Short mmCIF file of C-alpha atoms and ligand atoms in Angstrom, two decimals:
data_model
loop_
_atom_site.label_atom_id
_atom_site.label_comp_id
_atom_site.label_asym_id
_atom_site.label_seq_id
_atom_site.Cartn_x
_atom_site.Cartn_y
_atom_site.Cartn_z
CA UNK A 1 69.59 -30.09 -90.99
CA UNK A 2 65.47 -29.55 -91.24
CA UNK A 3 64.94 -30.90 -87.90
CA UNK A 4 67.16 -28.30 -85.66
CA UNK A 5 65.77 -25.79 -83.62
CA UNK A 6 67.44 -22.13 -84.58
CA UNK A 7 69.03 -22.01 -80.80
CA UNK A 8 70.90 -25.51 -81.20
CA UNK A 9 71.94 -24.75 -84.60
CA UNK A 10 73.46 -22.06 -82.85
CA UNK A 11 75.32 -23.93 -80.07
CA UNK A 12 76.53 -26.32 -82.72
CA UNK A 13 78.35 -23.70 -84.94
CA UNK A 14 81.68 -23.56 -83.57
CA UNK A 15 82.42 -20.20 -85.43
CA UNK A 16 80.09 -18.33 -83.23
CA UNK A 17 82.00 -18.79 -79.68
CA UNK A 18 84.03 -16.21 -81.69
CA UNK A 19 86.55 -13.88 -79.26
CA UNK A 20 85.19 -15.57 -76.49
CA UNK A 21 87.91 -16.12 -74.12
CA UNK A 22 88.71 -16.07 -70.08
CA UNK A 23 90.70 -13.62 -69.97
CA UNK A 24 90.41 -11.12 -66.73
CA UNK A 25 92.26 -8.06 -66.10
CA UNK A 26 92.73 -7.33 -62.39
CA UNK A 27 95.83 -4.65 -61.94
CA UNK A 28 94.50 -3.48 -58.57
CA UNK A 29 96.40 -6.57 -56.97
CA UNK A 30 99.77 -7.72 -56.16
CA UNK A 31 101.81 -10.49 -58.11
CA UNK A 32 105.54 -12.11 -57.77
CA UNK A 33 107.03 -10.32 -60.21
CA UNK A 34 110.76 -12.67 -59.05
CA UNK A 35 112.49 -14.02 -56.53
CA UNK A 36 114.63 -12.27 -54.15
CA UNK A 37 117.47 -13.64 -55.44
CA UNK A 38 116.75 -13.04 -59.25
CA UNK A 39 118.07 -9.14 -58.10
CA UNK A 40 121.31 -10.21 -56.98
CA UNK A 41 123.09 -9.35 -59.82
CA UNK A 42 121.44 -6.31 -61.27
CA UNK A 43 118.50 -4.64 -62.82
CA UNK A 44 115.93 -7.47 -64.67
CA UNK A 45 113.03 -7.04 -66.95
CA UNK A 46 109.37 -8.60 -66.28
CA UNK A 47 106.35 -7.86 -67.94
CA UNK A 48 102.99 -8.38 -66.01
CA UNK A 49 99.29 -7.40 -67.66
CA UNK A 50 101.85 -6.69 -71.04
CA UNK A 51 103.78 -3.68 -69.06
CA UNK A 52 107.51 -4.04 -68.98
CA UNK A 53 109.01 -3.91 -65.85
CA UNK A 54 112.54 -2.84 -64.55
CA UNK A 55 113.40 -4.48 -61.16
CA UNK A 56 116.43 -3.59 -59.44
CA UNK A 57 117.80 -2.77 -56.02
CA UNK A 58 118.09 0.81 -54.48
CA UNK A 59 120.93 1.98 -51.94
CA UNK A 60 119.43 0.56 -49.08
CA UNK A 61 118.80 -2.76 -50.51
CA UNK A 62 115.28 -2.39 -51.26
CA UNK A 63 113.43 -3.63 -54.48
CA UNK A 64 112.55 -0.95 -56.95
CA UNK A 65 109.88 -1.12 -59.72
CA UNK A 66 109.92 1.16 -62.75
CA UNK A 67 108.34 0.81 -66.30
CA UNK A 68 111.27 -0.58 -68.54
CA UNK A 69 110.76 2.19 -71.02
CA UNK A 70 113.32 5.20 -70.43
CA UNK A 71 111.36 8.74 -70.52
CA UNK A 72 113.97 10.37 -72.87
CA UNK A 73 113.65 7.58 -75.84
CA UNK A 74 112.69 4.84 -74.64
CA UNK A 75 115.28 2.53 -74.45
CA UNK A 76 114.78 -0.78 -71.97
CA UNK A 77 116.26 0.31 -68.26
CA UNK A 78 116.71 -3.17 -67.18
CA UNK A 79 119.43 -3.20 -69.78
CA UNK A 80 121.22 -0.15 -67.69
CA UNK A 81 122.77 -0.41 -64.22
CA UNK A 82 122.58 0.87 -60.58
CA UNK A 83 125.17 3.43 -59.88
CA UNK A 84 126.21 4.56 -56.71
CA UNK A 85 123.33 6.50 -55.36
CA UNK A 86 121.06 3.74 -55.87
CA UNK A 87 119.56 5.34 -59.08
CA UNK A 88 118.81 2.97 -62.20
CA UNK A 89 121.22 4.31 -65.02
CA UNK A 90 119.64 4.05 -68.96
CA UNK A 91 121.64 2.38 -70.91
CA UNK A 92 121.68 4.51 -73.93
CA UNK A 93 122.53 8.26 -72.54
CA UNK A 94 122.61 7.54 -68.44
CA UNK A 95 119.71 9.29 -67.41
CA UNK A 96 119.14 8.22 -63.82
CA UNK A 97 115.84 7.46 -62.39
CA UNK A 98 115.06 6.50 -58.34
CA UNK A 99 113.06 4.41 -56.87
CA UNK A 100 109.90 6.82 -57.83
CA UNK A 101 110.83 6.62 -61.08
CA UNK A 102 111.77 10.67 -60.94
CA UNK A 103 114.63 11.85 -63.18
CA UNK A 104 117.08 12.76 -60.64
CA UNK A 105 120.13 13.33 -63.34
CA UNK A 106 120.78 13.64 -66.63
CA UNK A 107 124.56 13.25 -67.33
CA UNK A 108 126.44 16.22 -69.40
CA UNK A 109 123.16 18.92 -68.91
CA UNK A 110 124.47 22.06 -68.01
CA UNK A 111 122.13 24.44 -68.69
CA UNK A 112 118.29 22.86 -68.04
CA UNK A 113 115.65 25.43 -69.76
CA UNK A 114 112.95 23.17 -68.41
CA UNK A 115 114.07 24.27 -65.13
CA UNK A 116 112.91 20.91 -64.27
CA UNK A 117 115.47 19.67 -61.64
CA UNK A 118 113.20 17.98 -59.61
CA UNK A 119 112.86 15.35 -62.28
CA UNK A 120 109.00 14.73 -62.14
CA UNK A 121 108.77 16.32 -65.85
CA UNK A 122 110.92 12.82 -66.90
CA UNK A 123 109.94 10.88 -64.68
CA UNK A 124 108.96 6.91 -65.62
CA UNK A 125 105.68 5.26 -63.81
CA UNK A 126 106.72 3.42 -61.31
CA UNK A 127 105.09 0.58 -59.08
CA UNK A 128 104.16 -0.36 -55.47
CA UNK A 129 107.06 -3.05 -54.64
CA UNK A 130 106.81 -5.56 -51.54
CA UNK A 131 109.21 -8.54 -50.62
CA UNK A 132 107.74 -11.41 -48.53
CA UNK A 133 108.63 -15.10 -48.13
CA UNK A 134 111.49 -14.77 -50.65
CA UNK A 135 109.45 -13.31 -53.40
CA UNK A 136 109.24 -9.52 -55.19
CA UNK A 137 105.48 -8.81 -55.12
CA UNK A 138 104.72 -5.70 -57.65
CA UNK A 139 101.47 -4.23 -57.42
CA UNK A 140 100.43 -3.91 -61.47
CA UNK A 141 98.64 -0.79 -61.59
CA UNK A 142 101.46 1.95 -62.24
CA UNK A 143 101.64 4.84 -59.78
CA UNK A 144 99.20 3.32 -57.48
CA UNK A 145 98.92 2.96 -54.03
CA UNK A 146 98.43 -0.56 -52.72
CA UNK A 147 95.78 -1.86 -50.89
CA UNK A 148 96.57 -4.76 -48.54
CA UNK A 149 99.41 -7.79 -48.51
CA UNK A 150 99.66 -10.19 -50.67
CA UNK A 151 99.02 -14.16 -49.10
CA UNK A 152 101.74 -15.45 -46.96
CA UNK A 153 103.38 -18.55 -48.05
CA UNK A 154 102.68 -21.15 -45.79
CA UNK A 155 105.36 -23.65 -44.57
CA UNK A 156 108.56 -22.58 -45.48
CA UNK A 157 109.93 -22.98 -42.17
CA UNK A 158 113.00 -25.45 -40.73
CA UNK A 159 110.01 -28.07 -40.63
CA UNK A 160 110.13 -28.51 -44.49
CA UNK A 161 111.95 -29.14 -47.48
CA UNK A 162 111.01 -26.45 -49.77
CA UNK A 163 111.34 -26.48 -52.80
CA UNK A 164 110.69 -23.75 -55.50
CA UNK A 165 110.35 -23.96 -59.45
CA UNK A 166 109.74 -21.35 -62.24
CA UNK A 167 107.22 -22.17 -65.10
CA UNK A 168 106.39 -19.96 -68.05
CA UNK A 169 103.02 -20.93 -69.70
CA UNK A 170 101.51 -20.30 -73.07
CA UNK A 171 98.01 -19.53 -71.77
CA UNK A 172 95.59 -17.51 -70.12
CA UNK A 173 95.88 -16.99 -66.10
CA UNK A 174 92.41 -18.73 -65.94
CA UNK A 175 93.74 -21.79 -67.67
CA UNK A 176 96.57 -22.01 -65.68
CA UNK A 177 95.04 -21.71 -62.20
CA UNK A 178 92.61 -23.87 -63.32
CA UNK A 179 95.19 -26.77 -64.37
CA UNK A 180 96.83 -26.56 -61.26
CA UNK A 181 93.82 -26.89 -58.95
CA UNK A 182 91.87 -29.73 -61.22
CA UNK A 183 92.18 -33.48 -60.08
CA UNK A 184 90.45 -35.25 -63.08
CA UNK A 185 93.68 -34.44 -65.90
CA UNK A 186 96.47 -36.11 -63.54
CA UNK A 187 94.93 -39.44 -64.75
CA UNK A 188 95.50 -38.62 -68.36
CA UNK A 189 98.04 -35.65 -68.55
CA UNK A 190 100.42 -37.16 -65.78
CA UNK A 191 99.42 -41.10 -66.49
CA UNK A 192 101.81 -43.31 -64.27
CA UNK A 193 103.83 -40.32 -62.43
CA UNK A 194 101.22 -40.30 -59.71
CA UNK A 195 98.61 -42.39 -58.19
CA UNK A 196 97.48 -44.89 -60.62
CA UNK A 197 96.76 -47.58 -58.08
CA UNK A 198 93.46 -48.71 -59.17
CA UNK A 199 90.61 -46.44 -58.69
CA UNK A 200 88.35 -45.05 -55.94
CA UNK A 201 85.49 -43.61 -55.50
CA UNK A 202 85.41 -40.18 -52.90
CA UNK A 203 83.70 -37.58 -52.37
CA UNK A 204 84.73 -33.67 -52.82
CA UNK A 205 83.06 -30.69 -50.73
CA UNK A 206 83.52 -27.31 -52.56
CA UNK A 207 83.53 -24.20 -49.73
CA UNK A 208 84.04 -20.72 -49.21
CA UNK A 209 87.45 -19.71 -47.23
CA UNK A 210 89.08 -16.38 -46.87
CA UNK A 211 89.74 -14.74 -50.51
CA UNK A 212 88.57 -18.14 -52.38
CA UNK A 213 87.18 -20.87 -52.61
CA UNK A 214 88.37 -24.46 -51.28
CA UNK A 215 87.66 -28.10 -51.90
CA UNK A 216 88.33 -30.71 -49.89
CA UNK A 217 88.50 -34.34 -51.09
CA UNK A 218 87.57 -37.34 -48.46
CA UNK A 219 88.49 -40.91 -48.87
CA UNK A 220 91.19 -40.47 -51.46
CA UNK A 221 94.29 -42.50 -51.82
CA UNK A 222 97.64 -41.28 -50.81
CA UNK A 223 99.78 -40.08 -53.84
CA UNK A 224 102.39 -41.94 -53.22
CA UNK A 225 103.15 -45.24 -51.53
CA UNK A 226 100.95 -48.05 -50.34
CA UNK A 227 97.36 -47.43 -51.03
CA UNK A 228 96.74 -49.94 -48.32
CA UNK A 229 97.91 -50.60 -44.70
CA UNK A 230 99.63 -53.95 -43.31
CA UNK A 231 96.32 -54.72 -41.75
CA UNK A 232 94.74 -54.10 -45.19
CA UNK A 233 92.73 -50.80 -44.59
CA UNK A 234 92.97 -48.62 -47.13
CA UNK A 235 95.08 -45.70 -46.75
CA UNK A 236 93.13 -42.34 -47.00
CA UNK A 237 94.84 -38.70 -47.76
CA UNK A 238 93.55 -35.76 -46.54
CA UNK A 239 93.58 -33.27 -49.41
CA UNK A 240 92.61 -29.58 -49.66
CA UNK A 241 92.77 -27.42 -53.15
CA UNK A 242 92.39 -23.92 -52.57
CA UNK A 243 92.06 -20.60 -55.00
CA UNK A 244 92.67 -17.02 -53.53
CA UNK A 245 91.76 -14.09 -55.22
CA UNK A 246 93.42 -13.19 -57.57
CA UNK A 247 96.08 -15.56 -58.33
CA UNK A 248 97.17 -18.36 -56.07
CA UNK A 249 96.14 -21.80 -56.24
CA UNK A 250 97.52 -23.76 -53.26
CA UNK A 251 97.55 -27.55 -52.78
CA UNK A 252 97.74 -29.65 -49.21
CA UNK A 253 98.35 -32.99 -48.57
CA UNK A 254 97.88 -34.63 -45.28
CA UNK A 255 99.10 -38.70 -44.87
CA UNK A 256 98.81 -40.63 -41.92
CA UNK A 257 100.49 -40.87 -39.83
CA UNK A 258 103.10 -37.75 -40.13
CA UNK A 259 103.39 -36.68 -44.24
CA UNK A 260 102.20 -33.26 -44.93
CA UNK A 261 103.04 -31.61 -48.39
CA UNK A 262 102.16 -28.04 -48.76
CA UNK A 263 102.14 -26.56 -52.55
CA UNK A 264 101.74 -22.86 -53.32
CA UNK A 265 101.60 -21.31 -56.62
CA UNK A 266 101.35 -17.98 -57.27
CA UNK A 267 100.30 -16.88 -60.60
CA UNK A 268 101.68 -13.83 -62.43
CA UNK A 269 99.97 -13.01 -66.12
CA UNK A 270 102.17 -11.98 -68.47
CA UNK A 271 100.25 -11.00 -71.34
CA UNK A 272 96.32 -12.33 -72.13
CA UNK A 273 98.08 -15.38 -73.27
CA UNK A 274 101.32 -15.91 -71.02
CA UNK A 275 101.59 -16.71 -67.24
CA UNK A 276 104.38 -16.96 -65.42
CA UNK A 277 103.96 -19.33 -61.75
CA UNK A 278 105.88 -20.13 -58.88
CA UNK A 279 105.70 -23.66 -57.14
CA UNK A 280 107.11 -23.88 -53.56
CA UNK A 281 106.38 -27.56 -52.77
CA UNK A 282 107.15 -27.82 -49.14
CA UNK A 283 107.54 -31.27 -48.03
CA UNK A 284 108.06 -32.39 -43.99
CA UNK A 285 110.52 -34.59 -44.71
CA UNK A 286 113.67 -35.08 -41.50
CA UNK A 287 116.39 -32.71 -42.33
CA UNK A 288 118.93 -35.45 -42.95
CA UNK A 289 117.08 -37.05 -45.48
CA UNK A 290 116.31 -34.06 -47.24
CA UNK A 291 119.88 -33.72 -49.80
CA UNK A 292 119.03 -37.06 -50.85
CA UNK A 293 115.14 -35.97 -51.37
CA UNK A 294 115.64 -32.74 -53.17
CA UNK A 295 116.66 -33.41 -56.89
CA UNK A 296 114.21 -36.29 -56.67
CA UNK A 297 111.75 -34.07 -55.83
CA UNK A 298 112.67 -31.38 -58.34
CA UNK A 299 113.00 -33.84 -60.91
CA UNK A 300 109.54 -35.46 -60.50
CA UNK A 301 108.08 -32.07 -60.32
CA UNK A 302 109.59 -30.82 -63.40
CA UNK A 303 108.09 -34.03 -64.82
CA UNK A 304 104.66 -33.12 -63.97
CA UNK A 305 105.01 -29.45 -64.23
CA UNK A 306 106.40 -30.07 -67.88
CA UNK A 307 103.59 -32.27 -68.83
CA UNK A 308 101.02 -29.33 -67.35
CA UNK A 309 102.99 -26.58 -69.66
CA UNK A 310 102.35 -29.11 -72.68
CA UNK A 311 98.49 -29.69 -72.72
CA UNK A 312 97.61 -25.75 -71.52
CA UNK A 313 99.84 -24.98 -74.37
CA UNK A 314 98.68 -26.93 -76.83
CA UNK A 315 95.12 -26.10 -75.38
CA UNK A 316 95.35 -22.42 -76.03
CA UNK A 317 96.77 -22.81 -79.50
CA UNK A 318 93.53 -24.96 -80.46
CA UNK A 319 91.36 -22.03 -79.04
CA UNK A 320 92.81 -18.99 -80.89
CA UNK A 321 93.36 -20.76 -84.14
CA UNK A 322 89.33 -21.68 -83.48
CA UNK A 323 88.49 -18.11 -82.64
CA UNK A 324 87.48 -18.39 -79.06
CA UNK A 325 86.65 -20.71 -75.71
CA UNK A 326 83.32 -23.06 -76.16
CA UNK A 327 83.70 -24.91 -73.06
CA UNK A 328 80.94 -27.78 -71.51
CA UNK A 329 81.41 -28.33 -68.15
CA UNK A 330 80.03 -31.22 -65.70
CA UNK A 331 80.17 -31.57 -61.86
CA UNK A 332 84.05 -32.30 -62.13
CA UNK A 333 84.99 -29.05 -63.13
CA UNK A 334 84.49 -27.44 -59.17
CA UNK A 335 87.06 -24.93 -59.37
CA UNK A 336 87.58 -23.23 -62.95
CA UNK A 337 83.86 -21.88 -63.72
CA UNK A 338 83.86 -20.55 -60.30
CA UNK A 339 87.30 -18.84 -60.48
CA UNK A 340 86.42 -17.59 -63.59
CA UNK A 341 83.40 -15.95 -61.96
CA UNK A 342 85.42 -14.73 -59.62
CA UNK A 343 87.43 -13.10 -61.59
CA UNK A 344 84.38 -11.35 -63.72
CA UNK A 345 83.17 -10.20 -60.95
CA UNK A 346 86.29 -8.09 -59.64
CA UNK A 347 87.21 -7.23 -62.60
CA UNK A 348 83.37 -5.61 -62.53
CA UNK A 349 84.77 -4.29 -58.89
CA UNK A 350 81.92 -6.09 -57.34
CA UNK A 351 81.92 -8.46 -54.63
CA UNK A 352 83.43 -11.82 -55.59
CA UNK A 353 82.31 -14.11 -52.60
CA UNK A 354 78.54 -13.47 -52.58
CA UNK A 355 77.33 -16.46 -54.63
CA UNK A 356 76.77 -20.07 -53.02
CA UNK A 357 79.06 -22.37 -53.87
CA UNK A 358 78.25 -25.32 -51.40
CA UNK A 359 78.32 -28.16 -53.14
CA UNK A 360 79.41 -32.39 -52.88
CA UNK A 361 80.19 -34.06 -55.37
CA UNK A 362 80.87 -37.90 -55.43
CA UNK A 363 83.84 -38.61 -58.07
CA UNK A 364 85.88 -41.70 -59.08
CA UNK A 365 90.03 -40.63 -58.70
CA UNK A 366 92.48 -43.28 -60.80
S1 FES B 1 116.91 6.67 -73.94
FE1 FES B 1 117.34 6.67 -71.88
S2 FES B 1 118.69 8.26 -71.60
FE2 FES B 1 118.20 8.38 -73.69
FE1 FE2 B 2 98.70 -31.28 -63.80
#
């Protein structure tokens, strides 16, 4: 091609966006790792940033966090059991580890040459563990001590139906959050499961908050029912999306005169290309209507959720087998270049809410 310039040659060659791809690293921060209720019946495995993780309860009830790799030969500890002293017993010759992840017996030793009774010559890492609003929050950086609390779940009180779901994705933690804070896709992706009353034209306001970044939508239509009022008027949603540092994206709904739906997702990353997210939808719905509400609920979501899991997976496919990202974005995209940035920057361990992000965009929603 005589007539390109060198520098659009380049942008044109999609070879060169090459091992380019938003991934971030950020262990100094807490995740869910489970629910509560996932340690009910014994030690589990999870893996967050590509670390294996044993969970399991201790004597007094508490949630322990070890790496899932036994210090004698390796063998997965999840696969072992809690005896009576709370310890987590390997599987393969029963050493027993504590909530520190200190060797505090190995079964049949007589004679220890190490003189090592203490256990801190065997010990396995072990991780910063925190339970709040039903969840196991581990703090990924091994032997570390945590800074701070993770976010508080909002709305999972006798007000609210809540419900919560499990998704495991095949794609970066980027990706994900971004998906599940975008507006544009649910037009395409999730076609006919919600809105799709003929289109409007609104205006979104991207801000600052605490830890992130919100944007609020005006003049939108509600996502479900009329779009209208009896006298006409059209019916207008109040709508916030929000992103907190590192890995929460959190939806609100607000419907005149009394709905209110309150989505929180916290993200966990598995591995550069796996993430693992929680969605408690809570809903303020009367208590006696809520059996009848709940499996429709869980149904729908599982609907949309699926359809979500589908595209980012299909998504991330197309961009390793191509090498790398090469993404163009326009004024719709208000969250995911900014997260990203975000992310950069404290994964750099500089501040990640200096820039300016003020901005208004006018948008047409289907
Ligand atoms: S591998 Fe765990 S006790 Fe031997
Ligand atoms: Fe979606």
């Amino acid at each position: 091609m005589p007539n390109e310039s060198p520098s659009s040659a380049r942008t044109s060659n999609p070879s060169l966006t090459k091992g380019k791809y938003s991934v971030a690293h950020l262990p100094d921060a807490w995740y869910v790792a489970c629910r509560s209720d996932d340690l009910a019946d014994g030690p589990i495995t999870r893996t967050i940033f590509d670390l294996p993780i044993a969970l399991f309860r201790d004597a007094s009830g508490e949630a322990a966090a070890v790496l899932d790799r036994c210090a004698h030969r390796n063998a997965p500890l999840s696969g072992g059991r809690v005896d009576e002293s709370g310890h987590l017993a390997c599987p393969y010759h029963g050493w027993r580890f504590d909530r520190s992840g200190a060797c505090r017996e190995v079964p049949g030793l007589i004679e220890d040459e190490a003189g090592e009774n203490d256990g801190t010559g065997r010990a396995v890492p072990s991780f910063a563990t925190l339970e709040q609003d039903d969840f196991v929050w581990v703090w990924a950086r091994p032997d570390a001590e945590p800074e701070g609390l993770p976010l508080r779940i909002p709305c999972i009180d006798d007000d609210y139906l809540v419900v919560v779901r499990e998704y495991d994705v095949e794609c970066t933690l980027h990706a994900a959050l971004e998906n599940a804070l975008d507006v544009p896709h649910t037009a395409f992706v999730h076609r006919g499961d919600f809105r799709g009353k003929g289109s409007r034209d609104i205006e979104a306001v991207r801000r600052r908050i605490p830890g992130g970044i919100e944007v609020e939508y005006l003049g939108e239509p509600p996502l479900s029912g009329e779009a209208v009022d009896e006298a006409g008027d059209p019916v207008v949603s109040e709508h916030w999306d929000r992103f907190f540092l590192p890995s929460v994206a959190q939806v609100e709904y607000r419907t005149p005169p009394d709905k209110h739906l309150m989505s929180t997702l916290p993200h966990t990353p598995v591995s550069d290309f796996r993430t693992r997210f929680w969605l408690v939808s809570c809903w303020k719905v009367p208590a006696d209507k809520r059996d009848e509400m709940r499996p429709v609920i869980e149904k729908q979501l599982d609907t949309i959720l699926g359809q979500d899991v589908e595209i980012l997976r299909d998504q991330t496919r197309r961009i390793r087998e191509m090498g790398g990202e090469s993404f163009r974005s326009t004024a719709l995209d208000l969250m995911g270049p900014e997260i990203l940035r975000m992310l950069r920057q404290s994964e750099r361990g500089l501040p990640a809410d200096d820039a300016n992000i003020d901005r208004r965009v006018r948008l047409r929603v289907f």
